[in-house]
Coordinates of N, CA and C in Angstrom, one line a residue:
M954 N 56.5 -97.3 133.5 CA 57.3 -96.7 132.5 C 58.4 -98.3 132.1
D955 N 57.3 -99.5 131.7 CA 58.6 -100.4 130.9 C 59.0 -100.2 130.1
E956 N 58.5 -99.5 128.9 CA 58.9 -99.9 127.5 C 60.1 -98.8 128.4
I957 N 61.1 -97.4 128.7 CA 61.9 -96.8 128.9 C 62.8 -97.2 129.5
E958 N 62.2 -98.2 130.6 CA 63.1 -99.4 131.1 C 64.0 -100.0 130.4
R959 N 63.5 -101.0 129.5 CA 63.8 -101.0 128.1 C 64.6 -100.5 127.6
L960 N 64.8 -99.7 127.5 CA 65.5 -98.5 126.4 C 67.4 -99.2 127.4
S961 N 67.3 -99.1 128.7 CA 68.6 -98.8 128.9 C 69.9 -99.8 128.1
G962 N 71.3 -99.8 128.3 CA 72.3 -100.6 127.2 C 72.4 -99.9 126.0
R963 N 73.4 -100.9 125.1 CA 73.7 -100.0 124.2 C 72.7 -99.6 122.7
S964 N 73.0 -99.1 122.1 CA 72.2 -98.4 121.1 C 73.1 -98.4 119.6
D965 N 73.7 -99.4 119.8 CA 74.0 -99.4 119.3 C 74.0 -99.3 116.9
W966 N 72.5 -100.1 117.3 CA 71.7 -100.7 116.6 C 70.8 -98.7 115.5
V967 N 71.1 -98.3 116.0 CA 70.9 -96.5 116.0 C 72.0 -96.0 114.5
D968 N 71.7 -95.8 113.6 CA 73.5 -95.2 112.2 C 72.7 -93.4 112.1
L969 N 73.8 -93.3 113.2 CA 74.0 -91.3 113.0 C 74.8 -91.3 112.1
E970 N 75.3 -91.3 111.4 CA 76.1 -91.0 110.4 C 75.6 -89.3 110.3
F971 N 74.3 -89.1 109.7 CA 74.0 -87.9 109.6 C 74.8 -86.9 110.6
V972 N 74.5 -87.3 112.0 CA 74.5 -86.1 112.7 C 75.7 -85.0 113.1
E973 N 76.6 -85.2 112.2 CA 77.5 -84.4 111.6 C 76.5 -83.1 111.4
R974 N 75.7 -83.2 110.6 CA 74.6 -82.3 110.1 C 73.6 -81.4 111.1
E975 N 74.2 -82.1 112.0 CA 72.2 -82.1 113.2 C 73.1 -81.0 114.3
R976 N 72.3 -79.8 115.2 CA 72.6 -78.9 116.0 C 72.9 -80.0 117.4
T977 N 71.8 -81.2 117.4 CA 71.7 -81.5 118.7 C 72.9 -82.8 119.0
P978 N 73.3 -82.6 120.3 CA 74.1 -84.1 120.8 C 73.8 -85.2 120.5
E979 N 74.6 -86.3 119.7 CA 74.4 -87.4 119.7 C 73.8 -88.3 120.5
P980 N 73.6 -88.5 122.4 CA 73.2 -88.8 123.2 C 71.7 -88.8 123.1
I981 N 71.5 -87.4 122.6 CA 70.5 -86.9 122.8 C 69.2 -87.3 121.6
I982 N 70.0 -87.7 120.6 CA 69.1 -88.0 119.1 C 68.7 -89.4 119.5
E983 N 69.7 -90.1 120.1 CA 69.8 -91.7 120.0 C 68.8 -92.0 121.3
V984 N 68.6 -91.1 122.7 CA 67.6 -91.1 123.2 C 66.1 -90.9 122.7
G985 N 66.1 -89.6 121.7 CA 65.0 -89.5 121.4 C 64.7 -90.1 120.4
I986 N 65.2 -91.1 120.0 CA 64.6 -91.6 118.9 C 63.9 -93.2 119.6
Q987 N 64.9 -93.4 120.9 CA 64.8 -94.6 121.4 C 63.2 -94.7 122.0
L988 N 63.1 -93.4 122.4 CA 61.3 -93.1 123.2 C 60.9 -93.1 122.3
H989 N 61.5 -92.8 120.9 CA 59.4 -92.5 120.1 C 59.5 -94.0 120.0
V990 N 60.5 -94.1 119.2 CA 60.5 -95.8 119.1 C 59.5 -96.7 120.0
A991 N 59.9 -96.8 121.4 CA 59.8 -97.5 122.1 C 57.5 -97.3 122.8
G992 N 57.3 -96.1 121.9 CA 55.9 -96.2 122.1 C 55.4 -94.6 122.3
L993 N 56.4 -93.2 122.4 CA 55.9 -93.0 122.4 C 55.6 -91.4 122.0
S994 N 54.4 -90.8 121.4 CA 54.3 -90.2 121.1 C 55.5 -89.1 120.4
L995 N 55.1 -88.4 119.9 CA 56.5 -87.4 119.2 C 55.9 -86.3 120.1
A996 N 54.6 -85.8 120.7 CA 54.8 -85.3 122.0 C 55.2 -85.6 123.0
N997 N 54.7 -86.3 123.4 CA 55.3 -86.8 125.0 C 57.1 -87.4 124.8
T998 N 57.3 -87.5 124.0 CA 59.0 -87.8 123.4 C 59.4 -86.2 123.4
K999 N 58.8 -85.0 122.6 CA 59.2 -83.7 123.3 C 58.9 -83.4 124.3
Q1000 N 57.6 -83.4 125.2 CA 58.2 -83.2 126.5 C 59.0 -84.0 127.7
M1001 N 59.6 -85.6 127.2 CA 60.2 -86.2 127.8 C 62.4 -85.1 128.0
L1002 N 62.2 -85.2 126.5 CA 63.8 -84.3 125.6 C 63.6 -83.0 127.0
D1003 N 62.5 -82.3 126.8 CA 62.3 -80.7 127.5 C 63.0 -81.3 129.0
R1004 N 62.4 -82.2 129.7 CA 63.1 -82.6 130.8 C 64.6 -82.6 131.3
L1005 N 65.0 -83.2 129.9 CA 66.7 -82.9 129.6 C 67.4 -81.8 129.9
G1006 N 66.5 -80.7 129.4 CA 66.9 -79.5 129.5 C 67.1 -79.3 127.7
V1007 N 67.1 -80.2 126.7 CA 66.6 -79.9 125.5 C 65.6 -79.8 124.4
E1008 N 65.4 -78.6 124.3 CA 64.2 -78.5 122.9 C 64.3 -78.2 122.3
R1009 N 63.4 -79.4 121.3 CA 63.2 -79.7 119.9 C 61.8 -79.7 120.1
S1010 N 61.7 -79.7 119.0 CA 60.4 -79.7 117.9 C 59.9 -80.6 117.7
R1011 N 58.9 -81.3 117.7 CA 57.9 -82.8 116.6 C 58.7 -82.9 115.7
T1012 N 59.1 -81.9 114.8 CA 59.5 -81.9 113.7 C 60.5 -82.5 113.9
A1013 N 61.6 -82.2 115.0 CA 62.8 -82.3 114.1 C 63.0 -83.7 115.0
I1014 N 61.9 -84.6 115.7 CA 62.5 -85.5 116.7 C 62.2 -86.6 115.6
H1015 N 61.0 -86.4 114.9 CA 60.2 -86.7 112.9 C 61.7 -87.5 112.4
N1016 N 62.0 -86.2 112.2 CA 63.0 -85.8 110.9 C 64.4 -86.8 111.5
W1017 N 64.5 -87.4 112.9 CA 65.8 -88.2 113.3 C 65.6 -89.5 113.0
V1018 N 63.9 -89.9 113.2 CA 63.8 -91.3 113.3 C 64.3 -91.8 111.5
Q1019 N 63.4 -90.3 110.3 CA 63.7 -90.8 109.3 C 65.2 -90.7 108.7
K1020 N 65.9 -89.8 108.8 CA 67.2 -90.2 108.7 C 67.8 -90.8 109.2
A1021 N 67.3 -91.5 110.4 CA 68.8 -92.8 110.9 C 68.7 -94.3 110.1
D1022 N 67.2 -94.3 109.3 CA 66.6 -95.4 108.4 C 67.2 -96.7 108.9
V1023 N 67.1 -97.1 110.3 CA 67.2 -97.9 110.3 C 66.4 -99.9 110.2
Q1024 N 67.0 -100.6 109.2 CA 66.0 -101.2 107.9 C 66.6 -102.8 109.7
P1025 N 65.3 -103.4 109.8 CA 65.7 -104.8 110.2 C 67.4 -105.2 109.8
D1026 N 67.9 -106.7 110.2 CA 68.9 -107.3 110.2 C 68.8 -108.5 111.1
S1027 N 69.3 -109.6 110.3 CA 69.6 -110.6 111.3 C 70.8 -111.8 110.6
D1028 N 71.7 -112.5 111.1 CA 72.4 -113.3 110.3 C 71.6 -115.1 110.8
A1029 N 70.4 -115.1 111.7 CA 69.8 -116.3 112.5 C 69.3 -116.9 110.5
E1030 N 69.5 -118.1 110.7 CA 69.3 -118.9 109.1 C 67.9 -119.3 109.9
P1031 N 66.8 -119.4 110.2 CA 65.3 -120.2 110.1 C 65.1 -121.3 109.9
N1032 N 64.5 -122.2 110.2 CA 64.0 -123.6 109.8 C 61.8 -123.2 109.4
H1033 N 62.0 -121.7 110.1 CA 60.3 -121.9 110.3 C 60.3 -120.1 109.6
I1034 N 59.1 -119.5 108.9 CA 59.1 -118.0 109.1 C 57.8 -117.7 108.9
A1035 N 57.4 -117.3 109.7 CA 56.2 -116.7 109.8 C 55.7 -115.4 109.2
V1036 N 54.9 -116.1 108.0 CA 54.5 -114.7 107.6 C 52.6 -113.8 107.7
D1037 N 52.9 -113.3 108.0 CA 51.5 -112.5 107.4 C 51.0 -111.1 107.4
E1038 N 49.7 -110.1 107.3 CA 49.5 -108.9 107.3 C 48.5 -108.0 108.1
T1039 N 48.4 -107.2 108.2 CA 47.5 -106.6 109.3 C 47.1 -105.0 108.8
V1040 N 46.3 -105.1 109.2 CA 45.5 -103.1 108.6 C 45.9 -102.3 109.9
I1041 N 46.4 -101.3 109.4 CA 47.7 -100.0 110.3 C 47.0 -98.8 109.8
R1042 N 46.7 -97.9 110.3 CA 45.8 -97.3 109.2 C 46.7 -95.4 109.4
V1043 N 47.2 -95.0 109.0 CA 47.6 -93.7 108.3 C 46.8 -92.5 108.1
N1044 N 46.9 -91.5 108.6 CA 46.2 -90.7 108.3 C 44.4 -91.1 108.6
D1045 N 44.5 -91.9 109.3 CA 43.0 -92.3 109.4 C 42.4 -93.4 108.1
E1046 N 42.9 -93.7 106.6 CA 42.5 -94.7 106.1 C 44.0 -96.5 106.2
R1047 N 43.0 -96.9 105.5 CA 43.6 -98.5 106.1 C 44.8 -98.3 105.4
H1048 N 46.1 -99.3 106.0 CA 47.0 -99.7 105.1 C 47.4 -100.8 105.2
W1049 N 48.7 -101.7 104.4 CA 48.3 -102.5 105.4 C 49.9 -103.9 105.2
L1050 N 50.5 -103.5 106.4 CA 51.6 -104.4 106.7 C 52.2 -105.5 106.9
Y1051 N 53.0 -105.5 106.8 CA 53.5 -107.2 106.4 C 54.4 -106.9 107.2
A1052 N 54.5 -108.5 107.4 CA 55.6 -108.8 108.3 C 56.3 -110.0 108.5
A1053 N 57.5 -110.6 108.4 CA 58.3 -112.1 108.0 C 58.9 -111.9 109.6
V1054 N 58.6 -112.8 110.4 CA 58.5 -112.9 111.6 C 60.2 -114.6 112.0
E1055 N 61.0 -114.8 112.5 CA 61.0 -116.2 113.2 C 61.0 -116.5 114.3
P1056 N 60.5 -117.7 114.4 CA 59.5 -118.1 115.3 C 60.1 -118.5 117.1
T1057 N 61.5 -118.9 116.5 CA 62.5 -119.4 117.6 C 63.2 -117.9 118.5
T1058 N 63.5 -117.1 117.9 CA 63.5 -115.5 118.1 C 62.8 -114.6 118.9
N1059 N 61.9 -114.7 117.4 CA 60.9 -113.7 117.7 C 61.2 -112.4 117.0
N1060 N 62.3 -112.9 115.7 CA 62.9 -111.4 115.7 C 62.0 -111.3 114.1
I1061 N 62.0 -110.1 113.9 CA 61.8 -109.5 113.0 C 62.5 -109.7 111.7
L1062 N 62.1 -110.3 110.8 CA 63.1 -110.3 109.4 C 62.9 -109.7 107.8
H1063 N 61.7 -108.7 108.3 CA 61.7 -107.7 107.3 C 59.9 -107.5 107.4
V1064 N 59.9 -106.2 107.4 CA 58.1 -105.6 107.2 C 58.2 -104.4 106.0
R1065 N 57.5 -104.1 105.9 CA 57.1 -103.4 104.9 C 54.9 -103.1 104.8
L1066 N 54.8 -101.7 104.3 CA 54.0 -101.2 105.2 C 53.4 -100.7 103.4
F1067 N 51.9 -101.0 102.8 CA 51.5 -100.8 101.6 C 50.1 -100.5 101.4
Q1068 N 49.7 -100.0 100.9 CA 47.9 -98.7 100.7 C 47.0 -100.0 100.3
T1069 N 48.0 -101.3 99.8 CA 46.7 -101.6 99.8 C 47.0 -103.8 99.9
R1070 N 45.8 -104.7 99.5 CA 46.9 -105.7 99.6 C 46.6 -106.7 98.5
T1071 N 47.8 -106.5 97.6 CA 47.5 -107.6 96.2 C 49.0 -108.2 96.2
T1072 N 48.3 -110.0 95.3 CA 49.5 -110.1 94.8 C 50.7 -110.0 94.9
Q1073 N 50.4 -109.2 93.7 CA 52.1 -108.2 93.4 C 52.0 -108.1 94.3
L1074 N 51.4 -107.1 95.5 CA 52.4 -106.8 96.3 C 53.0 -107.5 97.3
T1075 N 52.1 -108.7 97.8 CA 52.8 -109.7 97.8 C 53.9 -110.0 97.6
L1076 N 53.3 -110.5 96.2 CA 55.6 -111.4 95.4 C 56.8 -110.0 95.9
L1077 N 56.3 -108.2 95.9 CA 57.4 -108.1 96.5 C 58.1 -107.8 97.5
F1078 N 56.9 -108.2 98.3 CA 57.7 -108.3 100.0 C 58.1 -109.7 100.1
L1079 N 57.7 -110.4 99.3 CA 58.6 -112.0 99.9 C 60.1 -111.9 99.1
R1080 N 60.0 -111.2 97.6 CA 61.2 -111.5 96.6 C 62.0 -110.3 97.7
E1081 N 61.7 -109.1 98.4 CA 62.5 -108.4 98.9 C 62.9 -109.2 100.4
L1082 N 62.0 -109.7 101.2 CA 62.9 -111.3 102.0 C 63.7 -112.3 101.5
Q1083 N 63.6 -112.4 100.4 CA 65.0 -113.0 99.4 C 66.1 -112.6 99.5
Q1084 N 66.1 -111.8 99.4 CA 67.4 -110.9 99.5 C 68.5 -111.7 100.3
Q1085 N 67.9 -112.0 101.9 CA 68.6 -112.3 103.1 C 68.6 -114.0 102.9
P1086 N 69.4 -114.2 102.4 CA 70.5 -115.5 101.6 C 69.9 -117.1 102.9
Q1087 N 69.7 -115.8 104.1 CA 69.3 -117.8 105.3 C 68.1 -118.2 105.2
V1088 N 66.9 -117.2 104.6 CA 66.1 -117.7 104.4 C 65.5 -118.6 103.2
E1089 N 66.4 -118.7 102.8 CA 66.6 -119.7 101.1 C 65.5 -121.1 102.0
H1090 N 66.3 -121.8 102.4 CA 65.8 -122.6 103.0 C 64.3 -123.1 104.4
A1091 N 63.9 -122.1 103.9 CA 63.1 -122.5 105.3 C 61.6 -122.3 104.6
T1092 N 60.9 -122.8 106.0 CA 59.3 -122.9 105.3 C 58.6 -122.1 106.3
F1093 N 57.2 -121.5 105.1 CA 56.9 -120.0 105.5 C 55.8 -120.7 106.1
L1094 N 54.9 -119.8 107.1 CA 54.0 -120.2 107.8 C 53.2 -119.3 107.6
I1095 N 52.1 -119.8 107.5 CA 51.0 -118.6 107.1 C 49.2 -119.3 107.4
D1096 N 48.2 -118.7 107.2 CA 47.2 -119.3 108.2 C 45.9 -119.0 106.8
G1097 N 46.9 -119.5 106.1 CA 45.8 -120.1 105.0 C 44.8 -119.0 103.5
A1098 N 45.7 -117.8 104.0 CA 45.2 -116.8 103.2 C 46.0 -117.5 101.9
I1099 N 44.8 -117.1 100.8 CA 45.0 -117.3 99.7 C 46.1 -116.3 98.4
H1100 N 46.1 -114.9 98.4 CA 47.6 -114.1 98.1 C 48.7 -115.1 98.7
L1101 N 48.6 -115.0 100.3 CA 50.2 -115.4 100.4 C 50.1 -116.8 99.3
A1102 N 49.4 -117.5 99.3 CA 49.7 -119.3 99.2 C 50.2 -119.1 97.4
S1103 N 49.6 -118.2 97.0 CA 49.5 -118.1 95.5 C 50.8 -117.5 95.1
A1104 N 51.1 -116.6 96.6 CA 52.9 -115.4 96.1 C 54.0 -116.8 96.2
L1105 N 53.9 -117.8 97.3 CA 54.8 -118.3 97.5 C 54.9 -119.1 96.7
D1106 N 53.9 -120.2 96.2 CA 54.1 -121.8 95.1 C 54.5 -120.3 93.8
R1107 N 54.2 -119.5 93.7 CA 54.8 -118.7 92.7 C 55.9 -118.8 92.5
L1108 N 56.7 -118.5 93.2 CA 58.3 -117.5 93.4 C 59.3 -119.3 93.8
G1109 N 58.3 -120.4 94.1 CA 58.6 -121.6 94.4 C 59.7 -121.6 96.3
L1110 N 58.1 -120.9 97.0 CA 58.7 -121.6 98.1 C 58.5 -122.0 99.1
D1111 N 58.7 -122.8 99.8 CA 58.1 -124.0 100.7 C 57.2 -123.2 101.8
F1112 N 55.9 -123.6 101.8 CA 54.9 -123.3 102.9 C 53.9 -124.4 103.1
R1113 N 53.2 -124.2 104.7 CA 51.8 -124.9 104.9 C 51.5 -124.1 105.9
D1114 N 50.3 -124.4 105.9 CA 49.1 -124.5 106.9 C 49.3 -123.9 107.9
E1115 N 49.3 -123.2 109.1 CA 49.6 -123.3 110.3 C 48.2 -122.3 111.2
K1116 N 47.6 -122.5 112.2 CA 46.7 -121.9 112.6 C 47.1 -121.2 114.3
H1117 N 47.9 -121.8 114.6 CA 48.4 -121.7 115.7 C 50.1 -122.2 116.3
G1118 N 50.6 -122.3 116.9 CA 52.6 -123.3 116.9 C 52.7 -121.5 116.8
N1119 N 54.0 -121.9 115.8 CA 55.3 -121.1 115.3 C 54.1 -120.1 115.3
R1120 N 53.4 -120.0 114.1 CA 53.0 -119.0 113.8 C 52.7 -117.8 114.1
N1121 N 52.0 -117.7 115.6 CA 51.7 -116.8 116.1 C 52.6 -115.8 116.9
S1122 N 53.5 -116.1 116.5 CA 55.2 -115.6 116.8 C 54.6 -113.7 115.7
V1123 N 54.4 -114.2 114.9 CA 53.9 -113.2 114.1 C 53.1 -112.3 114.7
E1124 N 51.7 -112.6 115.2 CA 50.7 -112.6 115.5 C 51.5 -111.4 117.0
R1125 N 52.3 -111.7 117.8 CA 52.5 -110.7 118.9 C 53.3 -109.9 118.5
V1126 N 53.5 -110.2 117.7 CA 54.3 -108.4 117.1 C 53.6 -107.9 116.6
F1127 N 52.9 -108.5 116.0 CA 51.2 -107.5 115.9 C 50.4 -106.5 116.6
R1128 N 50.5 -107.7 117.7 CA 49.8 -107.1 118.9 C 51.1 -106.0 119.6
E1129 N 52.0 -105.9 119.8 CA 52.7 -105.4 120.1 C 53.1 -103.8 119.3
V1130 N 52.3 -103.8 117.6 CA 53.1 -103.1 117.2 C 51.6 -101.6 117.1
K1131 N 50.6 -102.4 117.3 CA 49.2 -101.8 117.3 C 49.0 -101.5 119.0
R1132 N 50.2 -102.0 120.1 CA 49.9 -101.1 121.3 C 50.4 -100.4 121.3
R1133 N 51.7 -100.2 120.8 CA 52.6 -99.3 121.0 C 52.1 -97.9 120.7
T1134 N 51.3 -98.1 119.1 CA 51.0 -97.2 117.9 C 49.4 -96.5 118.7
S1135 N 49.5 -97.2 119.7 CA 47.9 -97.0 120.1 C 48.1 -95.6 121.2
S1136 N 49.6 -94.9 121.6 CA 49.1 -93.7 121.5 C 50.3 -92.9 120.8
F1137 N 49.4 -93.3 119.5 CA 49.5 -92.1 118.3 C 48.2 -91.8 118.0
A1138 N 47.1 -92.6 118.8 CA 45.5 -92.5 118.7 C 45.2 -94.0 117.4
N1139 N 46.0 -94.5 117.7 CA 45.6 -95.4 116.6 C 45.7 -95.2 115.3
T1140 N 46.2 -94.3 115.1 CA 47.2 -93.8 113.6 C 47.8 -93.3 113.7
F1141 N 48.9 -93.3 112.4 CA 49.9 -92.6 112.5 C 49.0 -90.6 111.5
S1142 N 49.2 -90.0 112.7 CA 48.0 -88.8 111.9 C 49.6 -88.2 111.6
N1143 N 49.5 -86.9 110.5 CA 50.0 -86.1 109.5 C 50.9 -87.2 109.1
A1144 N 51.0 -88.6 108.9 CA 52.6 -89.2 108.5 C 52.3 -89.1 107.5
S1145 N 53.3 -89.1 106.4 CA 53.6 -90.2 105.0 C 53.3 -91.5 104.6
L1146 N 53.1 -92.6 104.3 CA 53.1 -93.5 104.1 C 54.6 -93.7 104.2
S1147 N 55.3 -93.5 103.6 CA 56.7 -94.0 103.7 C 58.0 -93.0 105.3
S1148 N 57.1 -92.4 105.6 CA 57.6 -91.8 107.2 C 56.6 -92.9 108.5
A1149 N 55.7 -93.4 108.1 CA 55.2 -94.6 108.5 C 55.5 -95.9 108.3
E1150 N 56.4 -96.7 107.6 CA 57.2 -98.1 107.3 C 58.4 -96.6 107.5
S1151 N 59.3 -96.7 107.6 CA 60.6 -95.6 108.8 C 60.4 -95.9 110.2
W1152 N 59.7 -96.0 110.3 CA 59.2 -96.2 112.2 C 59.1 -97.7 112.6
L1153 N 58.4 -98.2 111.4 CA 57.9 -99.9 111.8 C 59.5 -100.1 111.2
Q1154 N 60.0 -99.8 110.6 CA 61.4 -100.3 110.2 C 62.2 -100.2 111.7
T1155 N 61.9 -99.0 112.1 CA 62.8 -98.8 113.0 C 62.0 -99.8 113.9
F1156 N 61.1 -99.7 114.7 CA 61.3 -100.6 115.9 C 60.9 -101.7 115.4
A1157 N 61.2 -102.5 114.6 CA 61.2 -103.9 113.9 C 63.3 -104.1 114.1
V1158 N 64.3 -103.1 114.1 CA 65.5 -103.4 114.9 C 65.3 -103.2 116.4
W1159 N 64.1 -101.8 116.9 CA 64.3 -102.1 118.1 C 63.7 -103.5 119.3
W1160 N 63.1 -104.5 118.7 CA 62.4 -104.8 118.9 C 63.3 -106.4 118.6
N1161 N 63.5 -106.8 118.0 CA 64.7 -107.8 117.3 C 65.7 -107.5 118.6
R1162 N 66.3 -106.4 119.1 CA 67.8 -106.5 120.0 C 67.3 -106.7 121.4
C1163 N 65.4 -106.2 122.0 CA 64.9 -106.5 122.7 C 64.6 -107.8 123.2
Q1164 N 64.8 -108.9 121.9 CA 64.7 -110.6 122.0 C 66.1 -111.1 122.7
T1165 N 66.9 -110.1 122.5 CA 68.5 -111.5 122.9 C 68.5 -110.9 124.0

């Protein structure tokens, strides 16, 4: 249970302003969110809470993750940012997970989930990433993908092709996401696109804390 062991320590990355409307004690909600983000399915998270003497439904746990609305954030000013996308399945349909990772720290700077992969959606992802002022002077590392190069060029951002080296940081993140979602049978079942994206954004914050 390596995932569980890594959950020790502070959990102030979880925004629990919504707790006042919940009947569940705040520490239990924190544990539930962290267990699910660490890779346990909703059913297994429910079982773990049952062992703590707290009976909550899978729907309740799912709602905690959604309401927490955790977003990755960083004060770093990276010289390089690795950008890539990979396929994630939601209800057995292909979706595209975009991620931007700072290679030195392995911190996830931004994640989005789209139903398809187009230059326009790539531009949307990059424009959202640009809202973080610390990325202004960074060089973006890509794997030669034409749509990524086209979008970066249109935004006037510096980039270069790099098959290995620092760009591997984003591949490590993708491998970890897929390893953890394998407990969901390699797919987000009975989940909306926004629900799956919320889980991924929450995972990004948890991941960043584990890198420090």
